[in-house]
mmCIF file of C-alpha atoms in Angstrom:
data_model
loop_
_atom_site.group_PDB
_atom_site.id
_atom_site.type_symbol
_atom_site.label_atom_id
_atom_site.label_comp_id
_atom_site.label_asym_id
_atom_site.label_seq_id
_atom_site.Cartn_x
_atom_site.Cartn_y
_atom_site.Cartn_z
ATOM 1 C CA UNK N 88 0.000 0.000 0.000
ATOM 2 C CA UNK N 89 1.125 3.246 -0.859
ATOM 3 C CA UNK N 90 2.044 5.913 1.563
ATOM 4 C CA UNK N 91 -0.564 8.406 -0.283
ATOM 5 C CA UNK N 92 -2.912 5.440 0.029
ATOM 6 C CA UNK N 93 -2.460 5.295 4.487
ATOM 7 C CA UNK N 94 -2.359 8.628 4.663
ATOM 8 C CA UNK N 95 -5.721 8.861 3.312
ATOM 9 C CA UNK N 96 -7.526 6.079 5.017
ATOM 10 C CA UNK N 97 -5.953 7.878 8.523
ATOM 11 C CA UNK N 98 -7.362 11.194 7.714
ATOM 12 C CA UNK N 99 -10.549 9.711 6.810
ATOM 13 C CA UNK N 100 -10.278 7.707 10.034
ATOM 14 C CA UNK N 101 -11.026 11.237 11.728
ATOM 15 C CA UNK N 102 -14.223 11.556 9.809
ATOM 16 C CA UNK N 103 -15.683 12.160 6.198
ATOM 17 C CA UNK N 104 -13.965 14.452 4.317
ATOM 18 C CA UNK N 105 -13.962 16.664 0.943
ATOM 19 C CA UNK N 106 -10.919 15.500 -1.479
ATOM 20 C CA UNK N 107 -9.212 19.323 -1.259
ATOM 21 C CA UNK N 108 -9.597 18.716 2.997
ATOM 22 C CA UNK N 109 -7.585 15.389 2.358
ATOM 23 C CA UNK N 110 -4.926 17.119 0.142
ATOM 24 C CA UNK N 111 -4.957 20.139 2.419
ATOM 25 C CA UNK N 112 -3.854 17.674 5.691
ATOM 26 C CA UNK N 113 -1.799 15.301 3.393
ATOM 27 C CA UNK N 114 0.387 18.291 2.074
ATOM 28 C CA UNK N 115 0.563 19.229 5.969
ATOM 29 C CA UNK N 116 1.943 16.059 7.024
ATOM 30 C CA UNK N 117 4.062 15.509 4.160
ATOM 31 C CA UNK N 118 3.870 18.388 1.884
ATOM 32 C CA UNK N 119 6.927 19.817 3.232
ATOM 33 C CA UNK N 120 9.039 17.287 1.583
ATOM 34 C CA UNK N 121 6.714 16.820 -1.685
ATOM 35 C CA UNK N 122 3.518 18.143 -3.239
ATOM 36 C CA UNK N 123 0.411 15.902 -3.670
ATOM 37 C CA UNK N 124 -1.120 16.546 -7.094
ATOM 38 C CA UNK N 125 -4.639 15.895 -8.143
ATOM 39 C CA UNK N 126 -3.026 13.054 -10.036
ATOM 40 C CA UNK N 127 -1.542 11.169 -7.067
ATOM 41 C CA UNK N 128 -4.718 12.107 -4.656
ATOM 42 C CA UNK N 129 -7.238 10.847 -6.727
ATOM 43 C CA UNK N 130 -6.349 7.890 -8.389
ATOM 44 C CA UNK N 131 -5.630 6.456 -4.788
ATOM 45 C CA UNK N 132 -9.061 7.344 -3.519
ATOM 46 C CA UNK N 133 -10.331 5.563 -6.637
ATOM 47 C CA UNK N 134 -8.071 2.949 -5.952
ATOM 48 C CA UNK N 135 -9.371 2.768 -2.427
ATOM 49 C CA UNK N 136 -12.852 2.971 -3.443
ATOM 50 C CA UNK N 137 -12.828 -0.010 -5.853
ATOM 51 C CA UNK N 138 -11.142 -1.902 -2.926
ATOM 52 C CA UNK N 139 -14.355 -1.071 -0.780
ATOM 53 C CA UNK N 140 -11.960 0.806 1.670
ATOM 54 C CA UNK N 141 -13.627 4.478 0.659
ATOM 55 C CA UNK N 142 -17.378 5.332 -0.645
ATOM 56 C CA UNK N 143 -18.163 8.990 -1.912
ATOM 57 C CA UNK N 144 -20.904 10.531 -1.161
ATOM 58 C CA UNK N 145 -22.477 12.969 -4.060
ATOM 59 C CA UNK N 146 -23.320 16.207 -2.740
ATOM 60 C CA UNK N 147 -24.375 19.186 -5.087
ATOM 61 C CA UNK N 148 -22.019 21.974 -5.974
ATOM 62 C CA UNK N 149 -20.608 25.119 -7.066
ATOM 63 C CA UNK N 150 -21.855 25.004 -10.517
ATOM 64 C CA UNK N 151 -22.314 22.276 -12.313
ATOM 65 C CA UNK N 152 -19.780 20.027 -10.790
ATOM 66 C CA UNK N 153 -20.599 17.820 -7.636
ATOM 67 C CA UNK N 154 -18.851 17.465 -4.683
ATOM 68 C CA UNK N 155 -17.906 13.968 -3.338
ATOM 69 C CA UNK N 156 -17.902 13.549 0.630
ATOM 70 C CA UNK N 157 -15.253 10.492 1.313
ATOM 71 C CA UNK N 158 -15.742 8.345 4.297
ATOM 72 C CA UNK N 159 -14.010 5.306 5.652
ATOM 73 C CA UNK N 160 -15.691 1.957 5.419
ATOM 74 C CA UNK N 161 -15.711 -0.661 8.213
ATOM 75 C CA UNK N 162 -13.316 -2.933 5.651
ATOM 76 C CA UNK N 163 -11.273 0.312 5.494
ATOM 77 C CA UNK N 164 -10.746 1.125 8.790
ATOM 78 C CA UNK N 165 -10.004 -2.828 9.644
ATOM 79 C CA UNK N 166 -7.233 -2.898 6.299
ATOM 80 C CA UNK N 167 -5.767 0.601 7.884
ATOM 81 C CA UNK N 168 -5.331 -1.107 10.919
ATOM 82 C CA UNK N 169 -3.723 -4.383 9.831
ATOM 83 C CA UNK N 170 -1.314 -1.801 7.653
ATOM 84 C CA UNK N 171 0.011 0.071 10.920
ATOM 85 C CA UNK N 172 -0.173 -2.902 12.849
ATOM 86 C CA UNK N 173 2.258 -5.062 10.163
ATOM 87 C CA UNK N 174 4.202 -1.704 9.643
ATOM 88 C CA UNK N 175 8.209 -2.986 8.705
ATOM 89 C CA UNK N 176 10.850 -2.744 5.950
ATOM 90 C CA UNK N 177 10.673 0.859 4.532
ATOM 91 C CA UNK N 178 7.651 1.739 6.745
ATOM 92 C CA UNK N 179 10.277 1.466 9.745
ATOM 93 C CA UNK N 180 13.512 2.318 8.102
ATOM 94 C CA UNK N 181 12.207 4.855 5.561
ATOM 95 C CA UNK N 182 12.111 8.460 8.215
ATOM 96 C CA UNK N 183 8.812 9.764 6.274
ATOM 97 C CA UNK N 184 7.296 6.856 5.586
ATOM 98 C CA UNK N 185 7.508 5.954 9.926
ATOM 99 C CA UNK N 186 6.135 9.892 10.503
ATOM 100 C CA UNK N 187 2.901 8.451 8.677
ATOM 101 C CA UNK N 188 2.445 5.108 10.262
ATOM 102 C CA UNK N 189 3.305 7.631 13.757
ATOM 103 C CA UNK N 190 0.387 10.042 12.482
ATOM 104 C CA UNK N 191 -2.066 7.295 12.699
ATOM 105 C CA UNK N 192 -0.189 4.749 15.429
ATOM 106 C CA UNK N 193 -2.874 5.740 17.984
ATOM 107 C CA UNK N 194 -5.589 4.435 16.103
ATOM 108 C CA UNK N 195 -4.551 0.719 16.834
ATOM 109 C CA UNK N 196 -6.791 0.089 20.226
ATOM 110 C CA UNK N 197 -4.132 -2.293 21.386
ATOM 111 C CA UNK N 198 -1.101 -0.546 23.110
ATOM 112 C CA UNK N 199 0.559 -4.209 22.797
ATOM 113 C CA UNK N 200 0.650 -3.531 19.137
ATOM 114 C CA UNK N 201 1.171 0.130 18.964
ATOM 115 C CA UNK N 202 4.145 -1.003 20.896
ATOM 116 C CA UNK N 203 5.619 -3.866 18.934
ATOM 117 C CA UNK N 204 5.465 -0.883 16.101
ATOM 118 C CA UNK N 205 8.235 1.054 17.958
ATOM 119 C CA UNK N 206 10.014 -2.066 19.114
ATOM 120 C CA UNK N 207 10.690 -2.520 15.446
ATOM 121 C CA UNK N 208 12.099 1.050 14.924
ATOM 122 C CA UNK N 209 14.163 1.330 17.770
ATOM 123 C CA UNK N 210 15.470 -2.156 16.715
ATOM 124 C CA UNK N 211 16.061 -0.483 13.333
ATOM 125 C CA UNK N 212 17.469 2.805 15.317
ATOM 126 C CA UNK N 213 20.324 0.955 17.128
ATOM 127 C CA UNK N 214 21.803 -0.496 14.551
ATOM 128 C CA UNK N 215 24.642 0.664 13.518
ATOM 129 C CA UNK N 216 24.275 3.102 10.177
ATOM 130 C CA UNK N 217 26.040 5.667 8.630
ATOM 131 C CA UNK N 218 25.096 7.774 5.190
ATOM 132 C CA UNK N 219 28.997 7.171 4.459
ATOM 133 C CA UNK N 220 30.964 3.688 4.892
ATOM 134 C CA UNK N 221 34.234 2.497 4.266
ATOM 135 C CA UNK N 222 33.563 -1.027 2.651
ATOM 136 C CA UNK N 223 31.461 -2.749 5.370
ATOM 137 C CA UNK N 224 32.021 -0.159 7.890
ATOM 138 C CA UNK N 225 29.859 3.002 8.884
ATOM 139 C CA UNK N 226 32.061 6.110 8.980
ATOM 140 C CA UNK N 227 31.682 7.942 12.173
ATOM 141 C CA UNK N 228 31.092 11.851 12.649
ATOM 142 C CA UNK N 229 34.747 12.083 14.319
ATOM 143 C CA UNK N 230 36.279 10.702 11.263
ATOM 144 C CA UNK N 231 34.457 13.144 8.754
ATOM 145 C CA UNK N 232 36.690 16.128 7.633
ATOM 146 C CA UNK N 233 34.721 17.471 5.462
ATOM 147 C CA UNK N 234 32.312 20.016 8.024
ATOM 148 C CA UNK N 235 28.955 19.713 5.955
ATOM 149 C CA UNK N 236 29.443 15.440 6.161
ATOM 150 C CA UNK N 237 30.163 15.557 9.570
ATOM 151 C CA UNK N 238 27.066 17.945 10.555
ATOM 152 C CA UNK N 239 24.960 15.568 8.742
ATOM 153 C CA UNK N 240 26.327 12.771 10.871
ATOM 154 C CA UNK N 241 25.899 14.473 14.041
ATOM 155 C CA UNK N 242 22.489 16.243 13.328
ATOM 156 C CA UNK N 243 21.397 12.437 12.501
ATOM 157 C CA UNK N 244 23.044 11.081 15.431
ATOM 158 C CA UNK N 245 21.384 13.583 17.972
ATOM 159 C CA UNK N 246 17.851 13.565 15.807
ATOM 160 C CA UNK N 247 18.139 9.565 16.504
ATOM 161 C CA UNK N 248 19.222 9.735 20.210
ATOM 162 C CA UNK N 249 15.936 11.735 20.742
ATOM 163 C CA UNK N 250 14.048 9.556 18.972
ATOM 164 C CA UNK N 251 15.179 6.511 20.794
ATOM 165 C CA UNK N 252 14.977 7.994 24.200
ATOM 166 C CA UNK N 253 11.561 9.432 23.378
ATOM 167 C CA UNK N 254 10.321 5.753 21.904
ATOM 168 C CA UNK N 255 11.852 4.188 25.058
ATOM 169 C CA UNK N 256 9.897 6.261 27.427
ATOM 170 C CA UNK N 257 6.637 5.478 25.793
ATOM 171 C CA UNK N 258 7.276 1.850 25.630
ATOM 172 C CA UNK N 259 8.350 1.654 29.235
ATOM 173 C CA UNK N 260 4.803 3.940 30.690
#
């Protein structure tokens, strides 16, 4: 499932919505790194629709042109749940792809789960990784000359000591 495609069922998870609302919180989330165009948004809510995950709703217009109202479906909101629940691979690894499944984490009922969610990204978060190896190795921050490599590697380093700390905390309350 795409990341478009979760994003969508979780802000529809809040209640119905017009397609321009869904863009509108999409491009909020994850807008900053990338624009969603009509022609990613709405071939995944048809998408989602054939897949019984989304119905629209006609409602009149401005004009001649309708509005649709999108709601999730009971199959929808089950799938969205199995997706965050089974989140791993780029979903964990991938930094915007986990901000989305942590949007919508909260909407799994079971804290057991929720948990076994970060459990997989601080597993992916202490292992060892570096944007810059020599062979096998990861380079570290101290070894960097170069000053814009090595603030990279310690930006990184300190962005994924808070994020560790911070997932530790919440599995340990």
């Amino acid at each position: 499932m795409s990341i478009v495609d979760v994003m969508v069922l979780g802000f529809l998870a809040e209640g119905r919505q017009h397609g321009y609302e869904l863009r509108r919180k999409i491009e909020q989330l994850h807008g900053h790194t990338r624009r969603i165009s009509d022609g990613t948004l709405y071939p995944a809510i048809d998408r989602l629709e054939r897949n019984g995950y989304v119905a629209k709703e006609a409602a009149p217009g401005r004009g001649r042109a309708g509005r649709h109202t999108l709601t999730l479906t009971d199959v929808g909101r089950r799938h969205l749940l199995d997706v965050l629940r089974a989140a791993d691979g780029h979903d964990i690894t991938d930094a915007t792809r986990f901000f989305v499944v942590l949007t919508f984490l909260s909407l799994l009922p079971d804290r057991a789960d929720q948990h076994a969610v970060l459990r997989r990204r601080l597993t992916f978060l202490e292992t060892p990784a570096s944007f810059f190896y020599d062979g096998n190795r990861p380079i570290r921050a101290e070894e960097v000359v170069d000053p814009y490599r090595r603030g990279l590697l310690l930006t990184a380093r300190a962005t994924s000591a808070a994020e560790k700390a911070w997932i530790r905390e919440e599995i340990d309350s």
